[in-house]
Amino acid sequence: TPAKAASGGESRQPLLGTLLMGLLAAHEEPRPAKELRDELLQKHADRSPTPQVVRNTLESLVAKGKIRRHKQDRSVMYTLTDSARAAS
């Protein structure tokens, strides 16, 4: 778990995708990339990925089947897949 890694005293940071999936797990409703990035910057002040890096990471997770992309009007929103939610 990310909490265990953070307290384990090791210098390796959790992967951005792991952090983003953790943020998505805390929300039932779809989240836009911008809100996920804002929340990430708040909760993980040591991380400051660009909006593009966050979107690329989210799209990579979509490609791996870990999260789902939803289009609402002109916004793209993301949620965990049911299997990822069950694993978290």
Tab-separated table of N, CA and C in Angstrom, residues 2-3 6-7 10 15-16 20-21 30-31 34-35 39 44 47-48 51 53-54 58 61 63 65 67 69 77 82:
chain	number	residue	atom	x	y	z
A	2	PRO	N	0.374	2.350	-0.571
A	2	PRO	CA	1.161	3.593	-0.596
A	2	PRO	C	1.547	4.063	0.803
A	3	ALA	N	0.658	3.882	1.788
A	3	ALA	CA	0.957	4.332	3.149
A	3	ALA	C	2.134	3.544	3.716
A	6	ALA	N	5.316	4.777	2.102
A	6	ALA	CA	5.700	6.103	2.596
A	6	ALA	C	6.346	6.010	3.973
A	7	SER	N	5.880	5.084	4.803
A	7	SER	CA	6.420	4.984	6.150
A	7	SER	C	7.587	3.998	6.230
A	10	GLU	N	11.947	4.095	2.759
A	10	GLU	CA	12.679	3.983	1.508
A	10	GLU	C	12.504	5.266	0.709
A	15	LEU	N	4.592	5.467	-7.526
A	15	LEU	CA	4.387	5.906	-8.902
A	15	LEU	C	3.202	6.864	-8.975
A	16	LEU	N	3.275	7.799	-9.910
A	16	LEU	CA	2.192	8.771	-10.097
A	16	LEU	C	0.864	8.055	-10.332
A	20	LEU	N	-2.598	8.540	-8.284
A	20	LEU	CA	-3.844	8.954	-8.948
A	20	LEU	C	-4.948	7.934	-8.720
A	21	MET	N	-4.618	6.645	-8.760
A	21	MET	CA	-5.637	5.629	-8.501
A	21	MET	C	-6.124	5.717	-7.059
A	30	PRO	N	-17.119	10.401	-11.244
A	30	PRO	CA	-15.998	10.678	-12.149
A	30	PRO	C	-15.321	12.011	-11.815
A	31	ARG	N	-14.000	12.065	-12.008
A	31	ARG	CA	-13.204	13.261	-11.694
A	31	ARG	C	-12.439	13.720	-12.926
A	34	LYS	N	-7.901	17.793	-14.144
A	34	LYS	CA	-7.473	19.008	-13.444
A	34	LYS	C	-7.722	18.897	-11.938
A	35	GLU	N	-8.905	18.391	-11.564
A	35	GLU	CA	-9.212	18.244	-10.131
A	35	GLU	C	-8.304	17.204	-9.484
A	39	GLU	N	-5.792	18.006	-6.419
A	39	GLU	CA	-5.841	17.224	-5.188
A	39	GLU	C	-4.475	16.581	-4.904
A	44	HIS	N	0.120	15.678	-1.811
A	44	HIS	CA	1.506	15.216	-2.019
A	44	HIS	C	2.324	16.414	-2.489
A	47	ARG	N	5.233	16.343	-4.881
A	47	ARG	CA	5.031	15.996	-6.288
A	47	ARG	C	4.437	17.199	-7.011
A	48	SER	N	4.953	17.502	-8.200
A	48	SER	CA	4.345	18.600	-8.973
A	48	SER	C	4.360	18.282	-10.462
A	51	PRO	N	0.114	19.377	-15.852
A	51	PRO	CA	-1.206	18.844	-16.245
A	51	PRO	C	-1.085	17.786	-17.345
A	53	VAL	N	1.424	15.683	-17.913
A	53	VAL	CA	1.934	14.425	-17.348
A	53	VAL	C	0.805	13.689	-16.624
A	54	VAL	N	-0.040	14.425	-15.903
A	54	VAL	CA	-1.178	13.796	-15.219
A	54	VAL	C	-2.115	13.174	-16.248
A	58	LEU	N	-3.019	9.231	-16.664
A	58	LEU	CA	-4.404	8.754	-16.622
A	58	LEU	C	-4.733	7.952	-17.875
A	61	LEU	N	-3.294	4.573	-17.684
A	61	LEU	CA	-4.104	3.706	-16.816
A	61	LEU	C	-5.373	3.244	-17.530
A	63	ALA	N	-5.549	2.730	-20.767
A	63	ALA	CA	-5.079	1.719	-21.715
A	63	ALA	C	-4.833	0.373	-21.024
A	65	GLY	N	-6.583	-0.675	-18.570
A	65	GLY	CA	-7.858	-1.167	-18.063
A	65	GLY	C	-8.052	-0.956	-16.568
A	67	ILE	N	-8.507	2.219	-15.088
A	67	ILE	CA	-9.498	3.272	-14.903
A	67	ILE	C	-10.297	3.421	-16.192
A	69	ARG	N	-12.492	6.114	-18.810
A	69	ARG	CA	-12.645	7.494	-19.262
A	69	ARG	C	-14.114	7.734	-19.593
A	77	MET	N	-13.602	12.835	-17.970
A	77	MET	CA	-13.601	12.480	-16.558
A	77	MET	C	-13.097	11.054	-16.420
A	82	ASP	N	-14.400	-1.224	-11.960
A	82	ASP	CA	-14.932	-1.987	-10.830
A	82	ASP	C	-13.880	-2.937	-10.270
